[in-house]
Coordinates of C-alpha atoms in Angstrom, one line a residue:
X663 CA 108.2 125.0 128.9
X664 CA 111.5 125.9 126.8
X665 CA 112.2 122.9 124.3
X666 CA 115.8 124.0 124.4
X667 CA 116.5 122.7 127.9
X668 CA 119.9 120.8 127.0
X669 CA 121.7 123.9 125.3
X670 CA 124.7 126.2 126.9
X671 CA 126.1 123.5 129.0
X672 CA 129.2 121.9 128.9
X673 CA 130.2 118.7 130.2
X674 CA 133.4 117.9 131.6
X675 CA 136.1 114.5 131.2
X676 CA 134.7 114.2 127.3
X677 CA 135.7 112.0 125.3
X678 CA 135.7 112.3 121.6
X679 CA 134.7 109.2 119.3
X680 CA 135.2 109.4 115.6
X681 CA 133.3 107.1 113.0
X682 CA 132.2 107.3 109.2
X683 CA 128.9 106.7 109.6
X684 CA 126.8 106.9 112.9
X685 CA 123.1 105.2 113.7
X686 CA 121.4 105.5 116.7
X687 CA 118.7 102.5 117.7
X688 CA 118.4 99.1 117.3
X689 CA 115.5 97.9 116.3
X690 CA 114.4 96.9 112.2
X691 CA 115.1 100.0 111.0
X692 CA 118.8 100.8 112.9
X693 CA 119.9 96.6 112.2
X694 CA 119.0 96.8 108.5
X695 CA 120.4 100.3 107.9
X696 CA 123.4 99.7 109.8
X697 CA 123.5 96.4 107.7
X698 CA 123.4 97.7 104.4
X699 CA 125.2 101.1 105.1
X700 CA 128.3 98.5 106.1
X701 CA 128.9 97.5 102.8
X702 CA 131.0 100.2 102.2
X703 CA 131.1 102.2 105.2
X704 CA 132.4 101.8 108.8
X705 CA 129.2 102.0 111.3
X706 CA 129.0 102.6 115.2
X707 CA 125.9 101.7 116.0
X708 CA 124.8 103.0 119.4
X709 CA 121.6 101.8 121.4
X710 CA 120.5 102.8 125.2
X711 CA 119.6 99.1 126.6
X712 CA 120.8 96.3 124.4
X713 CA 120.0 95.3 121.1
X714 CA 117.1 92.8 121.6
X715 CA 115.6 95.6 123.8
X716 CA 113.0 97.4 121.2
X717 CA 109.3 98.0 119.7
X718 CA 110.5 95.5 116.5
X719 CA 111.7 92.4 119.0
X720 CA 108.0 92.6 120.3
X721 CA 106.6 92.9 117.1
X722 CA 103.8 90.0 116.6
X723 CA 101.7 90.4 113.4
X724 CA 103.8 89.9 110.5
X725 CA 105.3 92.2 107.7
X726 CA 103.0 93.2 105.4
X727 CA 104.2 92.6 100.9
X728 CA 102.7 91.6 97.8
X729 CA 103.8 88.2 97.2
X730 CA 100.7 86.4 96.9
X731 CA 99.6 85.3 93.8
X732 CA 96.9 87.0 93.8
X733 CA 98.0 90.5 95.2
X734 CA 99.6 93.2 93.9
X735 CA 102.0 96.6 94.7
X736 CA 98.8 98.3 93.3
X737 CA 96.0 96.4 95.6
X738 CA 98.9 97.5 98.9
X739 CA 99.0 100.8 97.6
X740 CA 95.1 101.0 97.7
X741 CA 94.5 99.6 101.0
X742 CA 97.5 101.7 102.5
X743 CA 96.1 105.1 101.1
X744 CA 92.6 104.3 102.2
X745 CA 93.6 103.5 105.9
X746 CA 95.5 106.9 105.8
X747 CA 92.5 108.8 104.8
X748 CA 93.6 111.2 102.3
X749 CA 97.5 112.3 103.9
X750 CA 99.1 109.4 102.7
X751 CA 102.1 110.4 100.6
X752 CA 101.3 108.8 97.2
X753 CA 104.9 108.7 96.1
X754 CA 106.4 107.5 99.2
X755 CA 103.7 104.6 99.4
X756 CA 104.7 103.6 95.9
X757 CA 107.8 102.9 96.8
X758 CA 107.1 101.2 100.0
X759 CA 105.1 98.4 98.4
X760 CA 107.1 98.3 95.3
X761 CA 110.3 97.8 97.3
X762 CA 108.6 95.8 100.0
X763 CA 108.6 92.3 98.3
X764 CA 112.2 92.3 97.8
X765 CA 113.2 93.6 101.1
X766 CA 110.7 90.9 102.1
X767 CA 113.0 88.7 100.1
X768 CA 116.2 89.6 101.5
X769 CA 115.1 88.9 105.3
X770 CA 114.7 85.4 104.2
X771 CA 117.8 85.1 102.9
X772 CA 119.2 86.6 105.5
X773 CA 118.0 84.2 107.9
X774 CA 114.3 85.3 109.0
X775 CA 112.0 81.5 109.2
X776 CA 109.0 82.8 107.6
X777 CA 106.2 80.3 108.5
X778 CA 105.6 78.7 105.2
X779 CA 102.1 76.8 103.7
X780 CA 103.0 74.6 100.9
X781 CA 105.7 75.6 98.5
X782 CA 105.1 79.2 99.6
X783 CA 105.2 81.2 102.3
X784 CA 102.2 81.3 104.8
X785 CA 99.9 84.7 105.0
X786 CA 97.6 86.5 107.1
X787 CA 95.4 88.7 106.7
X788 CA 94.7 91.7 109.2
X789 CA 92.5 95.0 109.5
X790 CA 91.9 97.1 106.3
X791 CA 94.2 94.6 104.3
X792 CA 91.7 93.3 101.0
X793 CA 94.8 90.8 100.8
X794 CA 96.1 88.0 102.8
X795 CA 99.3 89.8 102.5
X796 CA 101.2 89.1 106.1
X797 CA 104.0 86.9 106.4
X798 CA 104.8 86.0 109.7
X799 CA 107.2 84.1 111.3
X800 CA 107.2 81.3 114.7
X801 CA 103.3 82.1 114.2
X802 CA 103.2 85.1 116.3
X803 CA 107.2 85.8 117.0
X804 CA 108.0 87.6 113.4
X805 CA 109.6 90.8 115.3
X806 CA 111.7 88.7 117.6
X807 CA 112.9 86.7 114.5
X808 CA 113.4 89.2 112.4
X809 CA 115.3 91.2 115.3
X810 CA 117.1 88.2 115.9
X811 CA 118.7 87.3 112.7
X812 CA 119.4 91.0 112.2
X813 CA 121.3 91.3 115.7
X814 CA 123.3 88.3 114.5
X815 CA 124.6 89.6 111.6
X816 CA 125.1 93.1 112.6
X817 CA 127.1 91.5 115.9
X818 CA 129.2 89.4 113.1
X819 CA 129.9 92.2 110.8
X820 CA 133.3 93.3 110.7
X821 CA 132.6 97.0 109.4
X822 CA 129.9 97.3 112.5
X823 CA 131.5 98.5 116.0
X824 CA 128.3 98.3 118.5
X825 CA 128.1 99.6 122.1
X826 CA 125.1 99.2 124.1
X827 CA 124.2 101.2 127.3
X828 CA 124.8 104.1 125.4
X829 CA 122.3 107.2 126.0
X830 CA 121.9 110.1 123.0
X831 CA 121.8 113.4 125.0
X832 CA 122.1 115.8 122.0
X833 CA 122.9 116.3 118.0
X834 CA 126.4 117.8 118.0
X835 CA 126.1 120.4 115.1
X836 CA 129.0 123.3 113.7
X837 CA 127.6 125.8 112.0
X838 CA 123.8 123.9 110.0
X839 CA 125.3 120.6 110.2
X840 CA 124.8 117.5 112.6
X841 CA 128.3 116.3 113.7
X842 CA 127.2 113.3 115.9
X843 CA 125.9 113.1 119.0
X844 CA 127.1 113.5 122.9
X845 CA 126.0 111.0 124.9
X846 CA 126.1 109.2 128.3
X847 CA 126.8 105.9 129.6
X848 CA 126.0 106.2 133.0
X849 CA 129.2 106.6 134.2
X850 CA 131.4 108.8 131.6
X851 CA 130.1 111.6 128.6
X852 CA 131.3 111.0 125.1
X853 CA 131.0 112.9 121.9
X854 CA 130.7 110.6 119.1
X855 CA 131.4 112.5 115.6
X856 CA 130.4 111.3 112.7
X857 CA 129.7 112.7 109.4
X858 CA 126.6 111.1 108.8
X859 CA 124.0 110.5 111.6
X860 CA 120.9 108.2 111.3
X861 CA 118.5 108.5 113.6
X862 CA 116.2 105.1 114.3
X863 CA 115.5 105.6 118.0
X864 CA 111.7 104.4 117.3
X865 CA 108.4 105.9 118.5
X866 CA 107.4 108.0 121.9
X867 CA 104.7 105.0 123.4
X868 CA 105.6 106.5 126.8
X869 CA 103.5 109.6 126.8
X870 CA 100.6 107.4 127.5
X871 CA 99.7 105.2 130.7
X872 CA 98.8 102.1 129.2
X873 CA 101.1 101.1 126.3
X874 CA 102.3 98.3 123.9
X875 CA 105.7 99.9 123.9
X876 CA 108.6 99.3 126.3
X877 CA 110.2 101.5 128.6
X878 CA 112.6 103.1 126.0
X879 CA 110.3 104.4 123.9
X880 CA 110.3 108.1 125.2
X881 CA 110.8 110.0 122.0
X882 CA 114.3 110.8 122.2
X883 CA 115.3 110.7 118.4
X884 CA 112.4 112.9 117.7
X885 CA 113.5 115.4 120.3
X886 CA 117.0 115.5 119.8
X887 CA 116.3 116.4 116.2
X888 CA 114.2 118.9 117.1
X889 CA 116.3 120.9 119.4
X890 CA 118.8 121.1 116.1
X891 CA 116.1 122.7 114.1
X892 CA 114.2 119.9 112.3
X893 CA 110.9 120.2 111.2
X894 CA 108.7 117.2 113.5
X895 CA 105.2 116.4 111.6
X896 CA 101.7 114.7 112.2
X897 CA 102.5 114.6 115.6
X898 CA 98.9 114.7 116.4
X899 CA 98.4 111.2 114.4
X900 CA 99.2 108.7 117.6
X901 CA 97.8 104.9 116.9
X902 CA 96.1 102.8 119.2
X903 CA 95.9 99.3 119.0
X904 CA 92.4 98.1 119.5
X905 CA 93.1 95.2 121.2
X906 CA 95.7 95.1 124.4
X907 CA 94.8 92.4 127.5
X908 CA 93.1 94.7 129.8
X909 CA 93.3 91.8 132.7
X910 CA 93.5 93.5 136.3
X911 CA 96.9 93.2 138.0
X912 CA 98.7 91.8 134.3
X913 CA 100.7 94.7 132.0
X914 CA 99.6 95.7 128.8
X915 CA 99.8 93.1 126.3
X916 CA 99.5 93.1 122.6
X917 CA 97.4 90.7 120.8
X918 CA 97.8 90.6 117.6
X919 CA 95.2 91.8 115.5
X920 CA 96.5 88.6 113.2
X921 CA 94.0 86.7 115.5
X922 CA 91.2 88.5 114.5
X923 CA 92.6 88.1 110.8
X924 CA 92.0 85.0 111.5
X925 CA 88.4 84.9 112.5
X926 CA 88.0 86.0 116.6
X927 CA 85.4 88.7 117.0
X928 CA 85.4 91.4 119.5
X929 CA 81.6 91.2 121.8
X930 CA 80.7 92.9 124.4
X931 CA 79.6 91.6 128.2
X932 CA 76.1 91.1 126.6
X933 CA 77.9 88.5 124.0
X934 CA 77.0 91.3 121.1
X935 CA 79.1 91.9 118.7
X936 CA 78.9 95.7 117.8
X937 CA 81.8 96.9 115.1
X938 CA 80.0 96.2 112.1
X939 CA 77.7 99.6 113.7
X940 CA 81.2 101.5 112.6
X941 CA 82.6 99.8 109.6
X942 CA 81.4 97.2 106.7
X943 CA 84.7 95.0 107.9
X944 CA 83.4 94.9 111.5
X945 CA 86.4 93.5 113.2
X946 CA 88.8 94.1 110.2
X947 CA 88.1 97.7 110.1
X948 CA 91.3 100.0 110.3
X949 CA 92.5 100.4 113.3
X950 CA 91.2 104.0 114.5
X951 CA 87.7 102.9 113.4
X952 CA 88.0 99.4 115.8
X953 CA 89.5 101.6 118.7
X954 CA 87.0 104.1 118.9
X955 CA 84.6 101.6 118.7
X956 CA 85.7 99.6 121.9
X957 CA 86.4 102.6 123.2
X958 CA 82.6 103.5 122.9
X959 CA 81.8 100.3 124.5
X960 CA 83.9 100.8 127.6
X961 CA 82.5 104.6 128.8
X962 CA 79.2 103.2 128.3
X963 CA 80.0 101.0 131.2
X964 CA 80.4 98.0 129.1
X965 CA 83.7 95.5 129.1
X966 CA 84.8 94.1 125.5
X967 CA 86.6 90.8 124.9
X968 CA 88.2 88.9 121.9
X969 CA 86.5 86.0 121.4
X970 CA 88.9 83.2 119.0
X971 CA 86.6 80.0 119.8
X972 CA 85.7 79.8 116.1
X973 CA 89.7 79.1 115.8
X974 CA 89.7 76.8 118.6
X975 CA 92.5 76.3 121.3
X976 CA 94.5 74.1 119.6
X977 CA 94.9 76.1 116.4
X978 CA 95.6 79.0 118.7
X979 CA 98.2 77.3 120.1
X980 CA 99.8 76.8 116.6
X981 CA 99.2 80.2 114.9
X982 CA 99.9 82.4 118.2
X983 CA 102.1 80.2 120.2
X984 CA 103.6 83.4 122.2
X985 CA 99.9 85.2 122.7
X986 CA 98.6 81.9 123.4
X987 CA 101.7 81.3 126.4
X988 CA 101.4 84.7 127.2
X989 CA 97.8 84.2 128.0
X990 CA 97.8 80.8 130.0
X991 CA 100.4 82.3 132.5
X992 CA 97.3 84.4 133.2
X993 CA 94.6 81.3 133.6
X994 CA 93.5 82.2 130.0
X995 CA 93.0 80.1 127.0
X996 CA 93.2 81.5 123.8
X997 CA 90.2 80.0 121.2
X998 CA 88.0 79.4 124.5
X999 CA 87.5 81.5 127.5
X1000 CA 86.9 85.1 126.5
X1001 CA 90.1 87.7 126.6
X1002 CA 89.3 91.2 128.1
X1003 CA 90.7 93.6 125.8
X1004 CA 91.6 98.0 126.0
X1005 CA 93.2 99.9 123.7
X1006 CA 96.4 100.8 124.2
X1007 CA 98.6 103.7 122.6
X1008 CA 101.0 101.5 119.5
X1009 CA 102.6 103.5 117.1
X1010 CA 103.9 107.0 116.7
X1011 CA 102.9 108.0 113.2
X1012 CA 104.1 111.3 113.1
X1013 CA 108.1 112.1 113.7
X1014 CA 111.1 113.9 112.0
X1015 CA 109.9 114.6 108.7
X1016 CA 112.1 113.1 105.5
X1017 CA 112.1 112.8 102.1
X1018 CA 112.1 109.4 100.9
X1019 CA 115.8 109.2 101.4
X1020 CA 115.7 110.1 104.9
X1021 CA 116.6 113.3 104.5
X1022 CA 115.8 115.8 107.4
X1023 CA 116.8 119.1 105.7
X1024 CA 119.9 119.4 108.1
X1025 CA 123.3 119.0 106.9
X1026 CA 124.6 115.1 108.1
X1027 CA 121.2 114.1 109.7
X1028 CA 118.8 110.9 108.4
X1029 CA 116.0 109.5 110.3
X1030 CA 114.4 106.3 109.2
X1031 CA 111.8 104.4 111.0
X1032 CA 109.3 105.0 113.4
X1033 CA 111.0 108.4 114.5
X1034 CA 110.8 109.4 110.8
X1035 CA 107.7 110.7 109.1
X1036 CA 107.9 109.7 105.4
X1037 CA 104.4 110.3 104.9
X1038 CA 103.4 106.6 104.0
X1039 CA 101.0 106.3 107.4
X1040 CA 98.9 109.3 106.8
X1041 CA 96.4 109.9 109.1
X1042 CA 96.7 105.9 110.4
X1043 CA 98.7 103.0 110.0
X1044 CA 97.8 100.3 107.7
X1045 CA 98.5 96.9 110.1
X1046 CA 102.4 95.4 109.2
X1047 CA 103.5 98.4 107.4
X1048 CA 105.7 99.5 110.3
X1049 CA 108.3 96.8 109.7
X1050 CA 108.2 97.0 106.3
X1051 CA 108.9 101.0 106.7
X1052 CA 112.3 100.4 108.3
X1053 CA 113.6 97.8 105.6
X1054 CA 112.4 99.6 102.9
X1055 CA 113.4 103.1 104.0
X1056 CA 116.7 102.0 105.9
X1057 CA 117.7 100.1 102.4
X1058 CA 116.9 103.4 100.9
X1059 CA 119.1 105.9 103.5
X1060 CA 122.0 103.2 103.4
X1061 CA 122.2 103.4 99.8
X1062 CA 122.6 107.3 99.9
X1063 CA 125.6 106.8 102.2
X1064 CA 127.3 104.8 100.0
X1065 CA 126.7 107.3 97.4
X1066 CA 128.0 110.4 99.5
X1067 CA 131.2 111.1 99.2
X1068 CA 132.5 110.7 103.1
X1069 CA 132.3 114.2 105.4
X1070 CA 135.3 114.7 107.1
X1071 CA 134.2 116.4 110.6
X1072 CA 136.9 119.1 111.4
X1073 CA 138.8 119.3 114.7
X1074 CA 138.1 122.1 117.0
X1075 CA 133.9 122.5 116.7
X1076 CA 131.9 123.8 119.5
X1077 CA 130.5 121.4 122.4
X1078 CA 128.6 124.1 124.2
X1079 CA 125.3 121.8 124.0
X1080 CA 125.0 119.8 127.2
X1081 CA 123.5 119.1 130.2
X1082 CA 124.8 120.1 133.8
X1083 CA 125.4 117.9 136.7
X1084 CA 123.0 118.8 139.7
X1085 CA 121.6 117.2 142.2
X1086 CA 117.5 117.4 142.2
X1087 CA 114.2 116.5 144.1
X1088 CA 112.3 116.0 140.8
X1089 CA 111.2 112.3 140.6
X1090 CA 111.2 111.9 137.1
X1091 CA 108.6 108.8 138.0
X1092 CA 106.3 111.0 139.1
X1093 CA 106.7 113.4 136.6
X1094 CA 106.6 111.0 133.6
X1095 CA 103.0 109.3 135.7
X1096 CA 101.5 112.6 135.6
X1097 CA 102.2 113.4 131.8
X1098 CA 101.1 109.7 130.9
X1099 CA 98.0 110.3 133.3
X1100 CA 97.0 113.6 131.6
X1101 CA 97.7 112.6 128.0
X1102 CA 95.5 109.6 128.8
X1103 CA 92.8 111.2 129.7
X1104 CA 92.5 114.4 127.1
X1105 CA 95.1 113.7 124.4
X1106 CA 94.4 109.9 123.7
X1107 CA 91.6 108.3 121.7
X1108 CA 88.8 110.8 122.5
X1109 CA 90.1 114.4 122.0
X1110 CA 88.2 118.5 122.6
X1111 CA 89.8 121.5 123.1
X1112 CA 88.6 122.3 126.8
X1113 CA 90.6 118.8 127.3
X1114 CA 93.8 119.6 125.4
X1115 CA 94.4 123.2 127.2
X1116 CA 93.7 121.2 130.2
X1117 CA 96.3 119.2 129.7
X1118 CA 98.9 122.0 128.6
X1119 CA 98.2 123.3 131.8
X1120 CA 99.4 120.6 133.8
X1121 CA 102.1 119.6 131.8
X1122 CA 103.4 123.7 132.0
X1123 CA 102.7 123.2 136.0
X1124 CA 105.0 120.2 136.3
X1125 CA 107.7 121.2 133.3
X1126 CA 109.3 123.5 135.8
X1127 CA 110.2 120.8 138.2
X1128 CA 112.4 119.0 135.9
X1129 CA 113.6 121.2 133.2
X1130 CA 117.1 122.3 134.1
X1131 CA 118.4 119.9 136.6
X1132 CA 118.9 117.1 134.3
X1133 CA 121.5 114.6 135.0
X1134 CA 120.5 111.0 134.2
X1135 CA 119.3 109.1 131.8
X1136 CA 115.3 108.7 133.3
X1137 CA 115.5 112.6 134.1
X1138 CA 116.3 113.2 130.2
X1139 CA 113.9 110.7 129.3
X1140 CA 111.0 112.5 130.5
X1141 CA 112.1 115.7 129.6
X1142 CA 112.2 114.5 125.8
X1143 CA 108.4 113.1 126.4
X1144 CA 107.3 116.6 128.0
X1145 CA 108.8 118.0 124.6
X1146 CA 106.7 115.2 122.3
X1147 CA 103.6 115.9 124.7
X1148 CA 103.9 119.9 124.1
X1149 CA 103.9 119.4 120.5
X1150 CA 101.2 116.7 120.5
X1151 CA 99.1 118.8 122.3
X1152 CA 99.8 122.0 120.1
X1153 CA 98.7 119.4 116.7
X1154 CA 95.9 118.4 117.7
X1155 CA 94.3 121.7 118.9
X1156 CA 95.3 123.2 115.3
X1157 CA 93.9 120.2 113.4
X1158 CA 89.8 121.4 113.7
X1159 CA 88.6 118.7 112.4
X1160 CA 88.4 114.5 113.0
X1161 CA 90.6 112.0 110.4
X1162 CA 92.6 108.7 111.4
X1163 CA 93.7 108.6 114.8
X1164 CA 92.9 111.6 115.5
X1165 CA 89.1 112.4 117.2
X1166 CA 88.2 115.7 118.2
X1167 CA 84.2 115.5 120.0
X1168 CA 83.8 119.0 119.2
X1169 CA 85.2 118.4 115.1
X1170 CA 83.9 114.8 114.4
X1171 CA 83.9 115.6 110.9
X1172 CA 87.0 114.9 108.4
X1173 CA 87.0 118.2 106.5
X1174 CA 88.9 118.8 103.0
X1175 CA 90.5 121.9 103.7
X1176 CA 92.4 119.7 106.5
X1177 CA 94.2 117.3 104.3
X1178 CA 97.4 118.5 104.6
X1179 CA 100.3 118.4 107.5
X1180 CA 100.7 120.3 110.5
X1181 CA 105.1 120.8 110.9
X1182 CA 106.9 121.8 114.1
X1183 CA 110.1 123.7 113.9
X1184 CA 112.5 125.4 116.2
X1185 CA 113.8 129.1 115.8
X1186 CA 115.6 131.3 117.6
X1187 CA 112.7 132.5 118.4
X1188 CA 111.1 129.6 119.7
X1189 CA 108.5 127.1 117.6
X1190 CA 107.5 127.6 114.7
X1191 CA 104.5 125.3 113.6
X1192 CA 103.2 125.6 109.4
X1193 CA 100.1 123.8 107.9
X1194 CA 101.3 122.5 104.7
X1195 CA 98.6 121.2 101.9
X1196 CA 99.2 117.7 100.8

């Protein structure tokens, strides 16, 4: 398939939008960068669906700081490099927990009702944390809060223009700088310049079948940046969460590994209780470790459930007031009948790889977030980091924006970038079932080479159907996730070995050598793909 699909096109009826500073997504990292940026800058902030519509509104657990008396920056640090195994960024973790607390601090006086115990503020504990270190808020709601108070603001803010519906096509670069972005509304093109651009257009949750993520997250900012010659790393590092309601006929749904925090145990149909076989914190374990152990249980022909009745329905219905709704629309009761759970694909760890500025190495382009790979995941995400990544790190790109001196974007630079207007008979349904059915199946939790050039194969038998008749949003869509999956698949047959989230049957081992980074970049000539030592 040719990753440079949307070049040597040019729309038609464009018009051009100027702004200082430009960020696309609105989810922690977008609101908070946006936020901060717009203390000295004007913003447009541009999302495809709406603002409430993203992987942070959904968010359940908690951010993770040390603010409890007896934790530490040091003890995060620790437990964040361990649950990485060994390609954690030592520097950009520092400065994740250090900074955390603070950040932490700001969201409440922003607005954000952390649940509080006492005088202080209540905390949970989840897997791999040797802390109670969580702070949630409406039990179980913290991403909907925290998205919520940060949608206010940014809506109030008189230095943030937002416009929703808006779909990213494309960077706009002159010459080896990103200019802004063209983009689509569904009804008319645009080309909104900017001289900074900040990516926060999230993960790419889509490229599997069964998924905590919503519809949007197809990869796009990752893609986009791509296409403009950005280096994408650990793309072979995807996260799934141990424990997604796998109830027949009901959609994927998250419970919160706070539950388990709190005391619930996973058993099998035989009432045993089996993770302790992988890990010394059974249930707590990281979350690669739990995964793959459920996952275990389930191709032996056994079913798994989360069992909370040590918690007890009515503290359930407390502490997880949304899991604990979500549940009894089902005929389920959280802390007594027994919850079927799956794993389902989570978080994208890898992404556009940054400093810890959110630099990209092109000219005018950030990324910040779940798109971006600072390096503070490693090999696998340490539970509640995520939202604590894009206040820490979108604090951190903001502040270099106010530094910069503004970039004027000259008149008169090339838009010879886009997509044309055809009519197809593609389904870009089908197409997007078929890559989510394939990555499934040989790219997901259990992974061997026969399986990954298996499913090159099919994805390089379907590519042709949709690449070069894009025209709408959905059709774009799954073209960026064919991209992702391309360069998924290409990691993880390099990476010989087993670490984090990623399992090869045929490498089960971690191996030294492998502790480094596997990078993705285009060329003229095509991809370009490096191995860099840690």
């Amino acid at each position: 398939m040719h990753p440079r699909y949307l070049r040597n096109f040019l729309w038609r009826e464009l018009e051009v939008v100027r702004a200082d500073t430009l960020v696309i997504g609105s989810g922690v990292a977008g609101l908070y960068t946006a936020l901060k940026a717009a203390e000295g800058r004007d913003v447009l902030l541009l999302t495809k669906r709406t603002l409430g519509d993203s992987n942070t509104a959904v968010a359940q657990g908690g951010i993770a700081a040390a603010i409890g008396s007896y934790d530490s920056p040091l003890s995060h640090l620790e437990d964040t490099l361990e649950a990485g195994v060994q390609l954690c960024d030592r520097a950009a973790v520092e400065v994740l927990v250090r900074e955390g607390p603070d950040c932490v601090m700001d969201l409440a006086e922003l607005g954000v009702p952390f649940d509080r115990e006492g005088r202080g503020f209540a905390l949970g504990r989840e897997g791999a944390h040797s802390q109670r270190r969580i702070l949630h808020a409406g039990g179980d709601a913290t991403g909907g809060m925290v998205a919520g108070v940060l949608t206010k603001r940014a809506r109030a803010h008189p230095a943030i223009n937002i416009k929703e519906g808006i779909f990213t096509v494309d960077l706009l670069t002159d010459g080896n700088r990103v200019v802004g972005v063209l983009a689509y509304d569904g009804a008319k093109e645009y080309a909104f310049v900017a001289g900074k651009t900040v990516l926060a257009t999230g993960g790419a949750g889509q490229l599997y079948a069964s998924t905590t993520n919503p519809l949007g997250a197809t990869g796009d900012g990752a893609a986009m940046a791509y296409r403009a010659g950005a280096a994408l790393t650990d793309l072979e590092f995807i996260q799934f969460h141990p424990t997604v309601l796998a109830l027949p006929g009901a959609p994927p749904f998250l419970l919160s590994e706070a539950v388990r925090g709190d005391g619930a145990v996973l058993v099998n149909d035989a009432g045993e209780r089996f993770t302790q076989g992988y890990h010394p914190l059974g249930e707590l374990a990281p979350r690669d470790v739990v995964a793959r152990a459920i996952a275990d249980q389930l191709a032996g022909g056994r079913r798994v459930y989360l069992d909370a009745g040590m918690i007890g329905a009515r503290r359930c219905r407390t502490r997880f007031p949304t899991i604990s709704g979500t549940l009894a629309s089902f005929g389920l009761t959280l802390g007594k009948d027994l919850i079927p759970v799956a794993p389902a694909a989570h978080y994208t760890m890898g992404g556009v790889h940054t400093d810890v500025e959110g630099r990209t190495g092109i000219e005018g382009l950030y990324a910040v977030g779940e798109v971006a790979s600072v390096g503070i995941h490693g090999a696998n995400r340490l539970a509640s980091n995520s939202l604590l990544e894009g206040l820490v790190f979108g604090r951190r790109v903001a502040r270099i924006l106010l530094e910069d001196e503004p970039v004027q974007v000259r008149d008169g630079f090339s838009l010879d970038y886009i997509v044309p207007r055809r009519e197809s008979g593609a389904d870009p349904g089908e197409i997007r079932r078929r890559l989510q059915e394939v990555m499934t199946s040989q790219a997901g939790i259990l992974r061997s080479l026969g399986g990954l050039k298996q499913a090159r194969e099919t994805l390089d038998g379907i590519a042709p159907y949709l690449f070069g008749v894009l025209s709408e949003p959905e059709h774009l869509e799954t073209a960026n996730l064919l991209t992702l999956a391309d360069l998924v698949i290409a990691s993880a047959c390099r990476r010989e070995e087993s670490r984090g989230a990623h399992f090869r049957a045929d490498f089960p081992k971690a191996i030294p050598t492998w502790q480094g980074h596997i990078l993705h970049a285009m060329s003229s000539e095509g991809d370009r793909q490096f191995f860099l030592t840690a």
